Tab-separated table of C-alpha atoms in Angstrom:
chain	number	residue	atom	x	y	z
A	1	UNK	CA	-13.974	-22.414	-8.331
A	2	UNK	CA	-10.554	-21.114	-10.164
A	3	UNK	CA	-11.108	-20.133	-13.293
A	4	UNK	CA	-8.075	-20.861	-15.249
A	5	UNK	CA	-6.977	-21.017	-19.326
A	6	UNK	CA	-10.700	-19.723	-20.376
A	7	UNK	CA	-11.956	-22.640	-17.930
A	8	UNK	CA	-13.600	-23.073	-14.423
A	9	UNK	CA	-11.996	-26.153	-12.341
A	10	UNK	CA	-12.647	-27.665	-9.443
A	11	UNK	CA	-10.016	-28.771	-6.596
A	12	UNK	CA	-9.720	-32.573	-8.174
A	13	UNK	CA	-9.874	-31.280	-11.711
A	14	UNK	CA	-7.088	-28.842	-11.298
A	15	UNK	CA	-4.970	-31.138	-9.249
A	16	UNK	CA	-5.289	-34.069	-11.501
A	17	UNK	CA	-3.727	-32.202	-13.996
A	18	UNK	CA	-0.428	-30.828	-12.274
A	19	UNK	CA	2.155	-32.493	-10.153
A	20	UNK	CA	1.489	-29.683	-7.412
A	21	UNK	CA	-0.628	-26.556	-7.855
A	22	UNK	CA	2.778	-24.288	-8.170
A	23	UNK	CA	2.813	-25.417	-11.712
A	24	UNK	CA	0.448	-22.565	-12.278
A	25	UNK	CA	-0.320	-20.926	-8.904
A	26	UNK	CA	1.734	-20.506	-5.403
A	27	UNK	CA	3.627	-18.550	-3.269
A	28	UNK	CA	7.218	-18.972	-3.017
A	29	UNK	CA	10.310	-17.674	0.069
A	30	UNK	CA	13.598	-16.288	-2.298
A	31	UNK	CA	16.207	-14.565	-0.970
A	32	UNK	CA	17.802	-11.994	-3.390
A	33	UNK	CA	21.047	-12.319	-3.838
A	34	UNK	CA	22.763	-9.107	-5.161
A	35	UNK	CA	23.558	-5.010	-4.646
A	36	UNK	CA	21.734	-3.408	-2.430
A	37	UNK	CA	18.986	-5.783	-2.140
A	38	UNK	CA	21.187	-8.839	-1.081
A	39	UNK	CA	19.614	-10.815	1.553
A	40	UNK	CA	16.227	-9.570	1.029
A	41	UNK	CA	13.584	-11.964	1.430
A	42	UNK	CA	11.132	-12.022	-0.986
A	43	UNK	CA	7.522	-14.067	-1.372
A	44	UNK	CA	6.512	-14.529	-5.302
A	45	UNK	CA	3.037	-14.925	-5.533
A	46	UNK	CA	1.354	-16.550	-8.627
A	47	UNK	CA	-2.602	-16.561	-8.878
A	48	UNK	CA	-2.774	-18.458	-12.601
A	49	UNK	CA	-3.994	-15.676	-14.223
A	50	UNK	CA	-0.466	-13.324	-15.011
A	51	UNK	CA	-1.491	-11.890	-12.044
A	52	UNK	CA	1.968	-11.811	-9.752
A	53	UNK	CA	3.226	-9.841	-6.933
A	54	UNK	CA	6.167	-10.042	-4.427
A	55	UNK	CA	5.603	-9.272	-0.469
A	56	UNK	CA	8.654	-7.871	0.726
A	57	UNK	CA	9.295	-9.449	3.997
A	58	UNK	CA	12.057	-7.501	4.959
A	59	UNK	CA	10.326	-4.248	4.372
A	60	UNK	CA	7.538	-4.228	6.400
A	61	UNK	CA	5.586	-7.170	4.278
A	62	UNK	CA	4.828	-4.397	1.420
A	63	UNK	CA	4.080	-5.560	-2.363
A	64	UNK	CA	6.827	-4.861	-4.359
A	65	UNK	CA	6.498	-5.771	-8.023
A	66	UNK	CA	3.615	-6.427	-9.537
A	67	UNK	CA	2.264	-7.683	-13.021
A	68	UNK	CA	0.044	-9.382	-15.124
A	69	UNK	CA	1.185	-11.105	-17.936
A	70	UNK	CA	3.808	-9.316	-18.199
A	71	UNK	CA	2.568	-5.837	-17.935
A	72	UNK	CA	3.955	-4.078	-14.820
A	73	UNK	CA	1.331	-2.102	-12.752
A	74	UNK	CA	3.258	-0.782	-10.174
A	75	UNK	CA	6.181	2.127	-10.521
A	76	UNK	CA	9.743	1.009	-8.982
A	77	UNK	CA	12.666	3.475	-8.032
A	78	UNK	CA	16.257	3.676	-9.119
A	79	UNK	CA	16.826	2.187	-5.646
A	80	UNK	CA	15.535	-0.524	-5.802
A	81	UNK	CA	13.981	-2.877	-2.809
A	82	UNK	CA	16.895	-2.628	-0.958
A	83	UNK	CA	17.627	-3.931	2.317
A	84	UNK	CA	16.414	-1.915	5.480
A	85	UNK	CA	20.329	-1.641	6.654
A	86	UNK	CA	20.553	1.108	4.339
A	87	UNK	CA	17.992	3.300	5.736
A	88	UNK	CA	18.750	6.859	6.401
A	89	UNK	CA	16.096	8.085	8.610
A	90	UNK	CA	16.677	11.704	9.185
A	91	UNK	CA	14.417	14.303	7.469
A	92	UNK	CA	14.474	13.320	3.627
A	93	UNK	CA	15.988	10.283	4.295
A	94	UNK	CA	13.171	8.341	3.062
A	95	UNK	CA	14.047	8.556	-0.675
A	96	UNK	CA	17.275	7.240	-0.029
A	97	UNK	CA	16.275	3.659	0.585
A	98	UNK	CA	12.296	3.896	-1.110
A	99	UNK	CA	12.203	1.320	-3.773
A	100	UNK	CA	8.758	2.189	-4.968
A	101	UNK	CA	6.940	-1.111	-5.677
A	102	UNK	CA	2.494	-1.078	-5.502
A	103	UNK	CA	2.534	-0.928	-2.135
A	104	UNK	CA	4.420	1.223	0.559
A	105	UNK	CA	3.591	1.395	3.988
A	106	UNK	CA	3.824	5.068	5.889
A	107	UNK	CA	3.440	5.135	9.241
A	108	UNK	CA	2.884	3.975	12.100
A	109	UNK	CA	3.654	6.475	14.654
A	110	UNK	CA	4.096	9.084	11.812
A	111	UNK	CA	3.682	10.031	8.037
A	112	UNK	CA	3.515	12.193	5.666
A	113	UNK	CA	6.648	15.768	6.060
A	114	UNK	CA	8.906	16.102	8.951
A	115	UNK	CA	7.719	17.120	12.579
A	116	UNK	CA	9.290	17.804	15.592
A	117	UNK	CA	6.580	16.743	18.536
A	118	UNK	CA	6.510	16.136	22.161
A	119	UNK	CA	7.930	12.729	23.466
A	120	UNK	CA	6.897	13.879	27.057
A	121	UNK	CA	4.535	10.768	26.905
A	122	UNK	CA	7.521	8.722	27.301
A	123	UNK	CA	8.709	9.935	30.994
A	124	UNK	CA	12.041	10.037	29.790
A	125	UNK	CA	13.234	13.758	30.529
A	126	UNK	CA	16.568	13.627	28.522
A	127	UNK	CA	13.642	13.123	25.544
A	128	UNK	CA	11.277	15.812	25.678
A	129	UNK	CA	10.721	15.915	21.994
A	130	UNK	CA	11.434	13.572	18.987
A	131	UNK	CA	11.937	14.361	15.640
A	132	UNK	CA	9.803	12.377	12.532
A	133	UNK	CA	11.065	11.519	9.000
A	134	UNK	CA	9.168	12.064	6.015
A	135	UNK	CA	6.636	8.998	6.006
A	136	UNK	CA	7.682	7.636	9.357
A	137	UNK	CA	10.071	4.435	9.858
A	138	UNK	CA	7.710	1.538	9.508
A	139	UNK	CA	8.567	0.802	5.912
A	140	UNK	CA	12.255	0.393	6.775
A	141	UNK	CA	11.823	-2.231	9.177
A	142	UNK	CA	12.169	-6.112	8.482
A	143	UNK	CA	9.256	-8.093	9.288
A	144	UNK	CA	8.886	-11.129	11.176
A	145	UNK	CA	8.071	-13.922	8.565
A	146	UNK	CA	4.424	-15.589	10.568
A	147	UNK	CA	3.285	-17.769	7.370
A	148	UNK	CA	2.643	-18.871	3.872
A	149	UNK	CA	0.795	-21.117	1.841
A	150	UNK	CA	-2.365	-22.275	-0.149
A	151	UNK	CA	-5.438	-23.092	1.693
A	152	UNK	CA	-8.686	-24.740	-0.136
A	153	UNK	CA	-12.025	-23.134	0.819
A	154	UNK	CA	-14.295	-25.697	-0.648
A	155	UNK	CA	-13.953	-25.339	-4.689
A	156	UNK	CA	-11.941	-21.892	-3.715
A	157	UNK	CA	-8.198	-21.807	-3.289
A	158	UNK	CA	-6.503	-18.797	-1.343
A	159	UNK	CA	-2.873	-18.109	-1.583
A	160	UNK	CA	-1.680	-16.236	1.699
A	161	UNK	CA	1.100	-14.532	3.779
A	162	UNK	CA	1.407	-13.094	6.979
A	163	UNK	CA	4.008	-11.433	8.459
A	164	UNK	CA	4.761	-8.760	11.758
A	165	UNK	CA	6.371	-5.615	12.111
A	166	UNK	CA	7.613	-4.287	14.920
A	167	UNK	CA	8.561	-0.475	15.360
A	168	UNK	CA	9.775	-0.418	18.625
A	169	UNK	CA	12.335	1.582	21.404
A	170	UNK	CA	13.609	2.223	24.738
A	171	UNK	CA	11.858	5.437	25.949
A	172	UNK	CA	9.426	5.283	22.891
A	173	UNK	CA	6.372	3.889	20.861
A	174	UNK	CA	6.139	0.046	20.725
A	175	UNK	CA	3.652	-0.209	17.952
A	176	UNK	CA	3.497	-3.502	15.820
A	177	UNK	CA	1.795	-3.927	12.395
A	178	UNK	CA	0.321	-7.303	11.813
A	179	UNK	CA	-0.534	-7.810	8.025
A	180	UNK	CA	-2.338	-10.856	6.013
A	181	UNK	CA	-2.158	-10.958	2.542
A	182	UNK	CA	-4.612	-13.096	0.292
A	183	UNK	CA	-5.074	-13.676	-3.345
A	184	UNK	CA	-7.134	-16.425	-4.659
A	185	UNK	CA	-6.404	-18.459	-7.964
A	186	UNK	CA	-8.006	-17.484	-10.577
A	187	UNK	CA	-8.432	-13.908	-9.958
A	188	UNK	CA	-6.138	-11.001	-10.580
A	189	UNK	CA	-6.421	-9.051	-6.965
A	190	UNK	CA	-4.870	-9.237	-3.794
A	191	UNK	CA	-6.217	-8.024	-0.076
A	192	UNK	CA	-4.584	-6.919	2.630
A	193	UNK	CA	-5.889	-7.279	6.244
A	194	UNK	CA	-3.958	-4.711	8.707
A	195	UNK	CA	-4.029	-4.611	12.515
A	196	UNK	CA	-1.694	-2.107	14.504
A	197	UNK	CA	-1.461	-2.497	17.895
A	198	UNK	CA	0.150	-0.474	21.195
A	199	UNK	CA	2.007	-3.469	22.718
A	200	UNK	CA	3.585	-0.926	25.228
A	201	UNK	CA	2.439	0.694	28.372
A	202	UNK	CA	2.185	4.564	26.943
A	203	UNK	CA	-0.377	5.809	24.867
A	204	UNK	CA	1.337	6.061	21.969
A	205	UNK	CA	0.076	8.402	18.556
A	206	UNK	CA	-1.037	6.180	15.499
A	207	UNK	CA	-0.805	7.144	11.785
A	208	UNK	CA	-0.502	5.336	8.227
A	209	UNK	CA	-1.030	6.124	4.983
A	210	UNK	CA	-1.226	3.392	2.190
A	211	UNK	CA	1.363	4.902	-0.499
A	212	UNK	CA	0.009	2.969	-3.766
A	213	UNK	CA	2.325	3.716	-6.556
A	214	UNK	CA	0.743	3.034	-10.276
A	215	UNK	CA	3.616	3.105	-12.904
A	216	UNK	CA	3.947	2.674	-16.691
A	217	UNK	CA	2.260	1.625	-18.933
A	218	UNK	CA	-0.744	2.202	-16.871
A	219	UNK	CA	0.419	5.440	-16.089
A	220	UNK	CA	1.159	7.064	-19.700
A	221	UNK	CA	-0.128	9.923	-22.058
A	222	UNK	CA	-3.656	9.849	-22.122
A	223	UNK	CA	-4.405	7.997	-18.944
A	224	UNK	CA	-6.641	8.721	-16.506
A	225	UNK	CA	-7.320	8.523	-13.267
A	226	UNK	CA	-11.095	7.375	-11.553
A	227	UNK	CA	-12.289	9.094	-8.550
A	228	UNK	CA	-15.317	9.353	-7.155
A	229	UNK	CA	-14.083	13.201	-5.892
A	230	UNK	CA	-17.255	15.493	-4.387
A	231	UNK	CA	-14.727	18.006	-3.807
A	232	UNK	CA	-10.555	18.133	-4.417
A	233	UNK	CA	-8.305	20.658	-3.658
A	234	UNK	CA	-4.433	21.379	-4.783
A	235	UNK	CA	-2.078	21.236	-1.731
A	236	UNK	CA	0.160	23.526	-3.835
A	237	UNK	CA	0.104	26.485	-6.365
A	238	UNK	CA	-1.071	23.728	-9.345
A	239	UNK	CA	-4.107	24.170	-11.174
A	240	UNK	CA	-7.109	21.747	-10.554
A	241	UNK	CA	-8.038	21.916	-14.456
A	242	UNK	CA	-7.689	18.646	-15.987
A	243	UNK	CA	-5.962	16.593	-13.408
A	244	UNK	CA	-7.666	13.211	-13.586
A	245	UNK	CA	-5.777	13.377	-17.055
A	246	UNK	CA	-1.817	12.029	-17.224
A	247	UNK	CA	0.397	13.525	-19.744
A	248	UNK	CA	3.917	12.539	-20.901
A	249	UNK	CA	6.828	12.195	-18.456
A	250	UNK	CA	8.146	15.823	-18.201
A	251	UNK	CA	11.689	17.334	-17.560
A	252	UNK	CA	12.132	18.734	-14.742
A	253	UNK	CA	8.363	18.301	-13.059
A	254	UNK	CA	7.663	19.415	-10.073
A	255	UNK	CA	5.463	17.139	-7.676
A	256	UNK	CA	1.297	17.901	-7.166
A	257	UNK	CA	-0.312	16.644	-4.822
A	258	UNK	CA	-4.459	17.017	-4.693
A	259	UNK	CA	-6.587	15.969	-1.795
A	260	UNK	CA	-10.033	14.344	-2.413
A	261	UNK	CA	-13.640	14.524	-0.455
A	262	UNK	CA	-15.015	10.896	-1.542
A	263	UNK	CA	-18.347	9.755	-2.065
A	264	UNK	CA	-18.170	6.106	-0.404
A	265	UNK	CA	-20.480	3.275	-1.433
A	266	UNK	CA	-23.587	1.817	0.705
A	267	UNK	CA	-20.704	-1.174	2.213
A	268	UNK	CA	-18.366	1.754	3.465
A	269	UNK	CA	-15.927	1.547	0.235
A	270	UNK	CA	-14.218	3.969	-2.245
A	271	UNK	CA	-13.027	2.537	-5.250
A	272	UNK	CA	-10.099	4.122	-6.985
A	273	UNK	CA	-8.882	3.665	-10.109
A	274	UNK	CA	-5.854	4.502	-13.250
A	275	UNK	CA	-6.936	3.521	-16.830
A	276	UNK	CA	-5.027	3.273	-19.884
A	277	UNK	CA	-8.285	2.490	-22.206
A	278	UNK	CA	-6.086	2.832	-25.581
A	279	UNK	CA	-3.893	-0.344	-23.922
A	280	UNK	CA	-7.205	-1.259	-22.196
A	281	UNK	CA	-5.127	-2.076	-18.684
A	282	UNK	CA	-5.540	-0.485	-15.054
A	283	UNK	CA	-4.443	-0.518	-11.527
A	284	UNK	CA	-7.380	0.086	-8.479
A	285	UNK	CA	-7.847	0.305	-5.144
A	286	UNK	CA	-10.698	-0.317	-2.771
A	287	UNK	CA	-10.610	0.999	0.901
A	288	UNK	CA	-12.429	1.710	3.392
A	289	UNK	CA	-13.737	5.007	4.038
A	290	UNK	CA	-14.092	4.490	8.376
A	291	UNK	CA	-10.939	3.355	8.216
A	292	UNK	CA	-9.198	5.875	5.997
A	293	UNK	CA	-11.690	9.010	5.824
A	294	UNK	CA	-8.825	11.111	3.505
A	295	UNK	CA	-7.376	10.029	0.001
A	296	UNK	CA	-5.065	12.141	-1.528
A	297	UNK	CA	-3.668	11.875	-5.431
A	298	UNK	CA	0.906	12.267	-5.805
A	299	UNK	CA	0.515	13.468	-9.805
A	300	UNK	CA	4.553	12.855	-10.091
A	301	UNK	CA	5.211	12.863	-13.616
A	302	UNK	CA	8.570	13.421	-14.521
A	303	UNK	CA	11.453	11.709	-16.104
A	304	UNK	CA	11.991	8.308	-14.385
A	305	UNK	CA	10.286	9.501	-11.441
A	306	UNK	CA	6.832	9.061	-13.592
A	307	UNK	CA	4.078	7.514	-11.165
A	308	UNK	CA	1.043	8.360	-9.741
A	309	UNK	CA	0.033	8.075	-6.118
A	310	UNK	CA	-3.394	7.037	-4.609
A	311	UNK	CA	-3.096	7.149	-1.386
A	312	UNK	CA	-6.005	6.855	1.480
A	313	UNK	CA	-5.005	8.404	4.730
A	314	UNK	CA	-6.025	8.714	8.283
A	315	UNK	CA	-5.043	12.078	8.366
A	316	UNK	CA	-5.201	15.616	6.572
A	317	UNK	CA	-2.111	16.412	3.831
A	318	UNK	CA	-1.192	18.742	6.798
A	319	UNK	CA	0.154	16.145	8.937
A	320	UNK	CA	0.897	15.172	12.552
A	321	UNK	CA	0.987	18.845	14.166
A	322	UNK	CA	-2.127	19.952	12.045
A	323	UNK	CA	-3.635	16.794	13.499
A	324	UNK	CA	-2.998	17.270	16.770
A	325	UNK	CA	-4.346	21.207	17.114
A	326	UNK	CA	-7.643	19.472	14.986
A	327	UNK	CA	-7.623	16.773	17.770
A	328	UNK	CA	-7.771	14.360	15.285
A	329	UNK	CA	-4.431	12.701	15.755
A	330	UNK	CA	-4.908	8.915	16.561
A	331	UNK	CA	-3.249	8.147	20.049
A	332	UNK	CA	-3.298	4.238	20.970
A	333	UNK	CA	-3.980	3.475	24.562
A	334	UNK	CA	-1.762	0.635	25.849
A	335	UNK	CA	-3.274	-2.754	24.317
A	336	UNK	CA	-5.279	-1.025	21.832
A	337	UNK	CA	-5.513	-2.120	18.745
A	338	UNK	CA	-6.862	-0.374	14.760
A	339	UNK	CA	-7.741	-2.567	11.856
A	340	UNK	CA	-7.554	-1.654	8.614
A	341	UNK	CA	-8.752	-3.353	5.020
A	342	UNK	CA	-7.068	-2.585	1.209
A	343	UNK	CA	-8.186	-4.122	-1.827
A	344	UNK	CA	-5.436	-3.880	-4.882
A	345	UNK	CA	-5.583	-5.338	-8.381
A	346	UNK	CA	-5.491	-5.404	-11.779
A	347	UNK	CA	-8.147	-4.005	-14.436
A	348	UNK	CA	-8.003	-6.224	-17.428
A	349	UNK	CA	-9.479	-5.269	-20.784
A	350	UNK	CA	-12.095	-2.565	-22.032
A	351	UNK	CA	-14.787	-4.691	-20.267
A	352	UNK	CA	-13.601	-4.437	-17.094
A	353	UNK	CA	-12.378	-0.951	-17.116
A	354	UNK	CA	-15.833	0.269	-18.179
A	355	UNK	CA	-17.275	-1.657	-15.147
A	356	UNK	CA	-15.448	0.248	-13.049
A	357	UNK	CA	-15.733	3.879	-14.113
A	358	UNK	CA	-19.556	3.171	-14.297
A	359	UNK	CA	-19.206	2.180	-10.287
A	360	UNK	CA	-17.213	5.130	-9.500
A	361	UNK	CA	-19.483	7.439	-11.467
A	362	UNK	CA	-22.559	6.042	-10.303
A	363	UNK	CA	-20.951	7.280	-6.706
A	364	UNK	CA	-21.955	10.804	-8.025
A	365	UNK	CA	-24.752	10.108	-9.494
């Protein structure tokens, strides 16, 4: 049952005491209303707890802002969560329009650097090859608003959202990302249940990367970060020596990136984790390891720009065209569908922060 205000309550005992549950939990449709970001719809999610996050509908159902009590966990961009209309999708484009938030979805045809790859697939001949954007297109694209609501599992209430994306064109990939979000009251978490599907009639290559984005104050001076790494390796001329530890934002910082072999737990997981144990706050994530066999780490500490990255992958830092020569790019036969699980949340006090560096650590043994 929720346990709320230092108490555990049942369905009747909480409900007696509100005129509707959004008095301290809920999920709520806004529109924003201003800048860039007019006319983006928005859901505000409350769990009772301080724990709060917003699903960006119209950006491929990601999790924008999130808190708890106050405390932000996630970085956000100069940008902003601006509306998909702005999107500039050649090459670097990407930055243009990225707003940041915890959650940013890369894919679904294509992430991580720019390619240029055959589009032969596609029996089109004026369209032989196509070129990709830095972190594909999917996160630019509005999704289709499915759902929302509370729904009580016996003495359990689960707040949810689901929404659909579609990435789709004449002469090319018709992928579409179907994505349920829960959080249940009482908790400070959230999960995320993924399924992308070829609805076209051309097998059609498949990747994503979950871009998590941990910002200040969990990110600060003194932080670190909790992997369960056997092995890690720089993608870059960046010394491995003392990584897992943040320092102070940085003028003029250049952008690390490290790639990490994890150990996964007996149920298939890999919990990762950023710790600020003088503030006693975090930020985690939990995925799954058949799912998303690489993780890599975006150490991006510079001024403003000052977030860390923990990302799990289905694919190499190299990218598409590494991929392919590997044969390990994903390619989607017509109806086929991938599912994939994510487990974000907050880490609340010395207590629980210890809990969880003793469960990555005991990964290594």
């Amino acid at each position: 049952m929720p346990r709320l205000f230092g108490q555990a309550y049942g369905r009747d005992e909480l409900l007696r005491r509100v005129g509707r549950l959004d008095q301290v939990a809920g999920v709520r449709l806004v529109t924003l209303g201003d800048g860039s970001e007019r006319g983006v719809r928005v859901l505000e999610v409350r769990t009772g707890t301080g724990f709060s996050f917003d699903v960006v509908v119209d950006r491929a159902f990601d999790v924008g802002r999130c808190e708890l009590r106050g405390m932000p966990l996630a970085w956000t961009s100069p940008v902003g969560f601006a509306g998909p209309w702005y999107y500039e999708w050649q090459g670097l484009g990407f930055f243009r329009n990225w707003g940041g938030g915890l959650l940013t979805t890369c894919g679904i045809d294509h992430t991580l650097f720019m390619a240029t790859d055959t589009a032969a697939q596609y029996h089109y001949p004026p369209k032989q090859t196509e070129d990709f954007p830095l972190h594909g297109r999917v996160s630019n694209r509005p999704a289709r608003l499915l759902g929302y609501g509370e729904r009580w599992e016996g003495g359990e209430c689960v707040l949810w959202a689901e929404g659909e994306t579609l990435q789709a064109s004449v002469f090319g990939e018709q992928l579409v990302l179907r994505r349920r979000i829960e959080a249940r009251v009482g908790e400070s978490r959230l999960t995320i249940h993924d399924e992308v599907e070829n609805t076209g009639w051309d097998r059609t290559p498949h990747m994503l990367l979950y871009h998590v984005n941990v910002g200040f104050p969990v990110v600060d001076a003194g932080s670190e970060v909790l992997v369960p790494a056997r092995s890690v390796e720089a993608r870059g001329d960046h010394a491995l020596e003392g990584y897992r530890t943040l320092g102070p934002p940085a003028p003029g910082f250049v952008e690390q990136v490290f790639e990490h072999d994890n150990a996964v737990e007996q149920a298939g997981t890999v919990p990762v984790g950023i710790v600020n144990r003088e503030l006693g706050f975090g930020a985690y994530e939990v995925y799954r390891a058949e799912q998303l066999p690489h993780h890599f780490m975006w150490r991006m500490l510079g001024e403003g720009t000052y977030v860390v990255g923990i990302e799990p992958c289905t694919n190499r830092t190299a990218g598409r065209l590494d991929a392919r020569e590997r044969g390990e790019l994903i390619e989607l036969d017509p109806g086929e569908r991938r599912a994939y699980d994510l487990e974000l949340g907050a880490l609340d006090g010395a207590r629980e922060i210890e809990a969880f560096a003793v469960r990555v650590a005991e990964l290594l043994g």
